[in-house]
Amino acid sequence: MPEAAHGRPRPPAASRPGVAALALLLLPLTAACAGRAPSTGDPPGAATVERVVDGDTIVVDLGGRSERVRLIGIDTPESVDPRRSVECFGREAAAFTASLLPAGTPVRLVRDVEARDRYDRLLAYVYRQPDGLFVNAELARQGYALPLTIPPNVAHGDELRALAAEARDVGRGLWAACPDAAAG
């Protein structure tokens, strides 16, 4: 039995009422913060693509729930916003995302600091399984997305900016097709 600072034996944490009560209180909170029920058997962030909305938004099945996911760190031209006209390379960006993530594709979602945006979409870096392709980065690398870093979600900001700059420098994707892309 561990000893307390004053030399007397201290009961294990599980037998101390305060610690046990705290653990019971935190268990549902932890599960709620993770956005899924505990012990589903799936790895954290495991989801399945249901459909692609546009170049930077997908719908996934996450623990039996349908969730809209906004790929963070990038911005693709608009292709479905009813308040705006389709932007240069918007349809191409959406089609490229759909080619990377057809319905039924298993993905791993990785959060940054904020869980959701103002439209209540999950914010995530998306990794295609089983090959681990970092989808956000691939969109920037191939010239289908501009970098968009919105603090505090900055974990991959430098990487995504570098990939987009490389695509711009070689005239890949929207950088060749859209004269105003650099102003975007």
PDB file of C-alpha atoms in Angstrom:
ATOM      1  CA  MET A   1       0.000   0.000   0.000  1.00  0.00           C
ATOM      2  CA  PRO A   2       1.461   3.442  -0.897  1.00  0.00           C
ATOM      3  CA  GLU A   3       2.495   5.696   1.959  1.00  0.00           C
ATOM      4  CA  ALA A   4       1.203   9.199   2.430  1.00  0.00           C
ATOM      5  CA  ALA A   5       3.650  12.038   3.122  1.00  0.00           C
ATOM      6  CA  HIS A   6       3.246  11.577   6.896  1.00  0.00           C
ATOM      7  CA  GLY A   7       4.267   7.890   6.772  1.00  0.00           C
ATOM      8  CA  ARG A   8       0.873   6.243   7.230  1.00  0.00           C
ATOM      9  CA  PRO A   9      -0.397   3.846   4.582  1.00  0.00           C
ATOM     10  CA  ARG A  10      -2.781   5.458   2.115  1.00  0.00           C
ATOM     11  CA  PRO A  11      -5.641   3.417   0.629  1.00  0.00           C
ATOM     12  CA  PRO A  12      -5.581   2.890  -3.140  1.00  0.00           C
ATOM     13  CA  ALA A  13      -7.270   5.668  -5.152  1.00  0.00           C
ATOM     14  CA  ALA A  14     -10.199   3.441  -6.075  1.00  0.00           C
ATOM     15  CA  SER A  15     -11.103   2.989  -2.396  1.00  0.00           C
ATOM     16  CA  ARG A  16     -11.051   6.717  -1.638  1.00  0.00           C
ATOM     17  CA  PRO A  17     -14.644   7.973  -2.023  1.00  0.00           C
ATOM     18  CA  GLY A  18     -13.741  11.372  -3.496  1.00  0.00           C
ATOM     19  CA  VAL A  19     -11.521   9.925  -6.224  1.00  0.00           C
ATOM     20  CA  ALA A  20     -14.009   7.210  -7.139  1.00  0.00           C
ATOM     21  CA  ALA A  21     -16.879   9.716  -7.293  1.00  0.00           C
ATOM     22  CA  LEU A  22     -14.822  12.065  -9.471  1.00  0.00           C
ATOM     23  CA  ALA A  23     -13.966   9.223 -11.841  1.00  0.00           C
ATOM     24  CA  LEU A  24     -17.653   8.290 -12.153  1.00  0.00           C
ATOM     25  CA  LEU A  25     -18.559  11.905 -12.888  1.00  0.00           C
ATOM     26  CA  LEU A  26     -15.829  12.329 -15.503  1.00  0.00           C
ATOM     27  CA  LEU A  27     -16.510   9.134 -17.455  1.00  0.00           C
ATOM     28  CA  PRO A  28     -19.713  10.363 -19.184  1.00  0.00           C
ATOM     29  CA  LEU A  29     -18.198  13.823 -19.657  1.00  0.00           C
ATOM     30  CA  THR A  30     -15.164  12.323 -21.366  1.00  0.00           C
ATOM     31  CA  ALA A  31     -17.393  10.284 -23.656  1.00  0.00           C
ATOM     32  CA  ALA A  32     -19.545  13.334 -24.454  1.00  0.00           C
ATOM     33  CA  CYS A  33     -16.486  15.449 -25.279  1.00  0.00           C
ATOM     34  CA  ALA A  34     -15.246  12.759 -27.592  1.00  0.00           C
ATOM     35  CA  GLY A  35     -18.643  12.858 -29.298  1.00  0.00           C
ATOM     36  CA  ARG A  36     -19.270   9.149 -29.036  1.00  0.00           C
ATOM     37  CA  ALA A  37     -20.373   6.539 -26.573  1.00  0.00           C
ATOM     38  CA  PRO A  38     -17.628   4.814 -24.618  1.00  0.00           C
ATOM     39  CA  SER A  39     -16.360   1.383 -25.676  1.00  0.00           C
ATOM     40  CA  THR A  40     -17.697   1.252 -29.243  1.00  0.00           C
ATOM     41  CA  GLY A  41     -14.713  -0.838 -30.312  1.00  0.00           C
ATOM     42  CA  ASP A  42     -13.794   1.706 -33.003  1.00  0.00           C
ATOM     43  CA  PRO A  43     -10.530   3.622 -32.780  1.00  0.00           C
ATOM     44  CA  PRO A  44     -10.980   7.261 -31.753  1.00  0.00           C
ATOM     45  CA  GLY A  45     -12.146   9.356 -34.703  1.00  0.00           C
ATOM     46  CA  ALA A  46     -13.097   6.355 -36.842  1.00  0.00           C
ATOM     47  CA  ALA A  47     -15.824   7.243 -39.337  1.00  0.00           C
ATOM     48  CA  THR A  48     -17.159   6.230 -42.745  1.00  0.00           C
ATOM     49  CA  VAL A  49     -17.766   8.683 -45.572  1.00  0.00           C
ATOM     50  CA  GLU A  50     -21.425   8.951 -46.548  1.00  0.00           C
ATOM     51  CA  ARG A  51     -21.008  11.669 -49.190  1.00  0.00           C
ATOM     52  CA  VAL A  52     -18.988  14.667 -50.295  1.00  0.00           C
ATOM     53  CA  VAL A  53     -20.801  18.012 -50.024  1.00  0.00           C
ATOM     54  CA  ASP A  54     -18.123  20.104 -51.714  1.00  0.00           C
ATOM     55  CA  GLY A  55     -14.345  20.281 -51.852  1.00  0.00           C
ATOM     56  CA  ASP A  56     -13.843  20.901 -48.127  1.00  0.00           C
ATOM     57  CA  THR A  57     -16.988  19.467 -46.513  1.00  0.00           C
ATOM     58  CA  ILE A  58     -18.020  15.830 -46.185  1.00  0.00           C
ATOM     59  CA  VAL A  59     -20.736  13.895 -44.380  1.00  0.00           C
ATOM     60  CA  VAL A  60     -19.631  10.872 -42.365  1.00  0.00           C
ATOM     61  CA  ASP A  61     -21.183   8.185 -40.232  1.00  0.00           C
ATOM     62  CA  LEU A  62     -19.582   8.657 -36.824  1.00  0.00           C
ATOM     63  CA  GLY A  63     -20.675   6.146 -34.223  1.00  0.00           C
ATOM     64  CA  GLY A  64     -24.068   5.660 -35.887  1.00  0.00           C
ATOM     65  CA  ARG A  65     -24.693   9.404 -36.350  1.00  0.00           C
ATOM     66  CA  SER A  66     -24.506  11.363 -39.571  1.00  0.00           C
ATOM     67  CA  GLU A  67     -22.116  14.322 -39.098  1.00  0.00           C
ATOM     68  CA  ARG A  68     -21.030  17.148 -41.411  1.00  0.00           C
ATOM     69  CA  VAL A  69     -17.257  17.562 -41.276  1.00  0.00           C
ATOM     70  CA  ARG A  70     -15.353  20.671 -42.408  1.00  0.00           C
ATOM     71  CA  LEU A  71     -11.762  19.886 -43.405  1.00  0.00           C
ATOM     72  CA  ILE A  72      -9.677  22.417 -41.499  1.00  0.00           C
ATOM     73  CA  GLY A  73      -6.625  24.280 -42.696  1.00  0.00           C
ATOM     74  CA  ILE A  74      -7.858  24.549 -46.290  1.00  0.00           C
ATOM     75  CA  ASP A  75     -10.527  26.320 -48.318  1.00  0.00           C
ATOM     76  CA  THR A  76     -11.781  25.085 -51.674  1.00  0.00           C
ATOM     77  CA  PRO A  77     -13.759  27.217 -54.129  1.00  0.00           C
ATOM     78  CA  GLU A  78     -17.516  27.247 -53.476  1.00  0.00           C
ATOM     79  CA  SER A  79     -19.647  24.878 -55.485  1.00  0.00           C
ATOM     80  CA  VAL A  80     -22.913  24.455 -53.543  1.00  0.00           C
ATOM     81  CA  ASP A  81     -23.566  27.625 -51.508  1.00  0.00           C
ATOM     82  CA  PRO A  82     -27.059  28.765 -52.629  1.00  0.00           C
ATOM     83  CA  ARG A  83     -26.189  32.400 -51.821  1.00  0.00           C
ATOM     84  CA  ARG A  84     -23.184  32.456 -54.166  1.00  0.00           C
ATOM     85  CA  SER A  85     -22.375  31.479 -57.709  1.00  0.00           C
ATOM     86  CA  VAL A  86     -20.110  28.503 -58.319  1.00  0.00           C
ATOM     87  CA  GLU A  87     -16.526  29.737 -58.047  1.00  0.00           C
ATOM     88  CA  CYS A  88     -13.703  28.985 -60.445  1.00  0.00           C
ATOM     89  CA  PHE A  89     -12.553  25.376 -59.922  1.00  0.00           C
ATOM     90  CA  GLY A  90     -15.338  24.689 -57.379  1.00  0.00           C
ATOM     91  CA  ARG A  91     -16.821  21.738 -59.255  1.00  0.00           C
ATOM     92  CA  GLU A  92     -13.357  20.320 -59.922  1.00  0.00           C
ATOM     93  CA  ALA A  93     -12.405  20.576 -56.235  1.00  0.00           C
ATOM     94  CA  ALA A  94     -15.613  18.823 -55.193  1.00  0.00           C
ATOM     95  CA  ALA A  95     -15.049  16.084 -57.791  1.00  0.00           C
ATOM     96  CA  PHE A  96     -11.449  15.598 -56.642  1.00  0.00           C
ATOM     97  CA  THR A  97     -12.525  15.265 -53.018  1.00  0.00           C
ATOM     98  CA  ALA A  98     -15.190  12.756 -54.110  1.00  0.00           C
ATOM     99  CA  SER A  99     -12.527  10.766 -55.973  1.00  0.00           C
ATOM    100  CA  LEU A 100     -10.406  10.626 -52.810  1.00  0.00           C
ATOM    101  CA  LEU A 101     -13.338   9.835 -50.517  1.00  0.00           C
ATOM    102  CA  PRO A 102     -16.064   7.868 -52.276  1.00  0.00           C
ATOM    103  CA  ALA A 103     -19.058   6.801 -50.177  1.00  0.00           C
ATOM    104  CA  GLY A 104     -18.098   3.936 -47.885  1.00  0.00           C
ATOM    105  CA  THR A 105     -14.475   5.037 -47.433  1.00  0.00           C
ATOM    106  CA  PRO A 106     -13.258   4.565 -43.862  1.00  0.00           C
ATOM    107  CA  VAL A 107     -11.540   7.671 -42.471  1.00  0.00           C
ATOM    108  CA  ARG A 108      -9.908   8.822 -39.263  1.00  0.00           C
ATOM    109  CA  LEU A 109     -10.908  12.275 -38.034  1.00  0.00           C
ATOM    110  CA  VAL A 110      -8.388  14.229 -35.987  1.00  0.00           C
ATOM    111  CA  ARG A 111      -9.440  17.352 -34.140  1.00  0.00           C
ATOM    112  CA  ASP A 112      -7.417  20.450 -33.479  1.00  0.00           C
ATOM    113  CA  VAL A 113      -8.369  22.871 -30.691  1.00  0.00           C
ATOM    114  CA  GLU A 114     -11.975  23.668 -31.603  1.00  0.00           C
ATOM    115  CA  ALA A 115     -14.450  20.839 -32.127  1.00  0.00           C
ATOM    116  CA  ARG A 116     -17.060  22.677 -34.235  1.00  0.00           C
ATOM    117  CA  ASP A 117     -17.477  25.772 -36.369  1.00  0.00           C
ATOM    118  CA  ARG A 118     -20.290  28.326 -36.266  1.00  0.00           C
ATOM    119  CA  TYR A 119     -22.349  26.127 -38.606  1.00  0.00           C
ATOM    120  CA  ASP A 120     -22.061  23.224 -36.114  1.00  0.00           C
ATOM    121  CA  ARG A 121     -19.868  21.180 -38.478  1.00  0.00           C
ATOM    122  CA  LEU A 122     -17.166  19.023 -36.919  1.00  0.00           C
ATOM    123  CA  LEU A 123     -13.724  20.465 -37.635  1.00  0.00           C
ATOM    124  CA  ALA A 124     -11.154  17.823 -38.530  1.00  0.00           C
ATOM    125  CA  TYR A 125      -8.037  16.774 -40.317  1.00  0.00           C
ATOM    126  CA  VAL A 126      -9.175  13.783 -42.381  1.00  0.00           C
ATOM    127  CA  TYR A 127      -7.029  10.708 -42.973  1.00  0.00           C
ATOM    128  CA  ARG A 128      -8.214   8.086 -45.461  1.00  0.00           C
ATOM    129  CA  GLN A 129      -7.901   4.531 -44.172  1.00  0.00           C
ATOM    130  CA  PRO A 130      -6.191   2.144 -44.600  1.00  0.00           C
ATOM    131  CA  ASP A 131      -3.488   4.026 -46.560  1.00  0.00           C
ATOM    132  CA  GLY A 132      -3.396   7.007 -44.171  1.00  0.00           C
ATOM    133  CA  LEU A 133      -3.598   9.655 -46.915  1.00  0.00           C
ATOM    134  CA  PHE A 134      -3.884  13.107 -45.277  1.00  0.00           C
ATOM    135  CA  VAL A 135      -6.783  14.382 -47.393  1.00  0.00           C
ATOM    136  CA  ASN A 136      -6.514  18.054 -46.363  1.00  0.00           C
ATOM    137  CA  ALA A 137      -2.855  18.047 -47.448  1.00  0.00           C
ATOM    138  CA  GLU A 138      -3.567  16.234 -50.724  1.00  0.00           C
ATOM    139  CA  LEU A 139      -6.126  18.881 -51.698  1.00  0.00           C
ATOM    140  CA  ALA A 140      -3.529  21.620 -51.086  1.00  0.00           C
ATOM    141  CA  ARG A 141      -0.722  19.644 -52.800  1.00  0.00           C
ATOM    142  CA  GLN A 142      -2.744  19.063 -55.966  1.00  0.00           C
ATOM    143  CA  GLY A 143      -3.927  22.681 -56.199  1.00  0.00           C
ATOM    144  CA  TYR A 144      -7.579  22.121 -55.307  1.00  0.00           C
ATOM    145  CA  ALA A 145      -7.457  24.185 -52.092  1.00  0.00           C
ATOM    146  CA  LEU A 146      -6.068  27.408 -50.726  1.00  0.00           C
ATOM    147  CA  PRO A 147      -4.556  27.366 -47.260  1.00  0.00           C
ATOM    148  CA  LEU A 148      -6.907  28.724 -44.593  1.00  0.00           C
ATOM    149  CA  THR A 149      -5.530  28.898 -41.081  1.00  0.00           C
ATOM    150  CA  ILE A 150      -7.991  30.102 -38.463  1.00  0.00           C
ATOM    151  CA  PRO A 151      -6.554  30.200 -34.942  1.00  0.00           C
ATOM    152  CA  PRO A 152      -6.629  28.352 -32.679  1.00  0.00           C
ATOM    153  CA  ASN A 153      -6.774  25.464 -35.221  1.00  0.00           C
ATOM    154  CA  VAL A 154      -3.208  25.767 -36.476  1.00  0.00           C
ATOM    155  CA  ALA A 155      -1.614  22.320 -36.012  1.00  0.00           C
ATOM    156  CA  HIS A 156      -0.933  21.809 -39.745  1.00  0.00           C
ATOM    157  CA  GLY A 157      -0.945  25.440 -40.888  1.00  0.00           C
ATOM    158  CA  ASP A 158       2.700  25.593 -41.941  1.00  0.00           C
ATOM    159  CA  GLU A 159       2.504  22.285 -43.814  1.00  0.00           C
ATOM    160  CA  LEU A 160      -0.677  23.214 -45.690  1.00  0.00           C
ATOM    161  CA  ARG A 161       0.664  26.679 -46.619  1.00  0.00           C
ATOM    162  CA  ALA A 162       3.874  25.100 -47.963  1.00  0.00           C
ATOM    163  CA  LEU A 163       1.961  22.545 -50.047  1.00  0.00           C
ATOM    164  CA  ALA A 164      -0.334  25.214 -51.509  1.00  0.00           C
ATOM    165  CA  ALA A 165       2.685  27.427 -52.304  1.00  0.00           C
ATOM    166  CA  GLU A 166       4.327  24.524 -54.129  1.00  0.00           C
ATOM    167  CA  ALA A 167       1.137  23.944 -56.167  1.00  0.00           C
ATOM    168  CA  ARG A 168       0.980  27.676 -56.970  1.00  0.00           C
ATOM    169  CA  ASP A 169       4.658  27.784 -57.985  1.00  0.00           C
ATOM    170  CA  VAL A 170       4.219  24.981 -60.515  1.00  0.00           C
ATOM    171  CA  GLY A 171       0.763  26.131 -61.679  1.00  0.00           C
ATOM    172  CA  ARG A 172      -1.125  23.079 -60.472  1.00  0.00           C
ATOM    173  CA  GLY A 173      -4.928  22.935 -60.234  1.00  0.00           C
ATOM    174  CA  LEU A 174      -6.784  26.135 -59.468  1.00  0.00           C
ATOM    175  CA  TRP A 175      -3.541  28.109 -59.626  1.00  0.00           C
ATOM    176  CA  ALA A 176      -3.479  27.547 -63.401  1.00  0.00           C
ATOM    177  CA  ALA A 177      -7.240  27.666 -64.003  1.00  0.00           C
ATOM    178  CA  CYS A 178      -8.250  30.667 -61.908  1.00  0.00           C
ATOM    179  CA  PRO A 179      -6.470  33.982 -62.489  1.00  0.00           C
ATOM    180  CA  ASP A 180      -7.800  35.440 -59.222  1.00  0.00           C
ATOM    181  CA  ALA A 181      -6.756  32.479 -57.022  1.00  0.00           C
ATOM    182  CA  ALA A 182      -3.742  34.275 -55.592  1.00  0.00           C
ATOM    183  CA  ALA A 183      -5.999  37.100 -54.404  1.00  0.00           C
ATOM    184  CA  GLY A 184      -8.336  34.529 -52.710  1.00  0.00           C
TER     185      GLY A 184
END
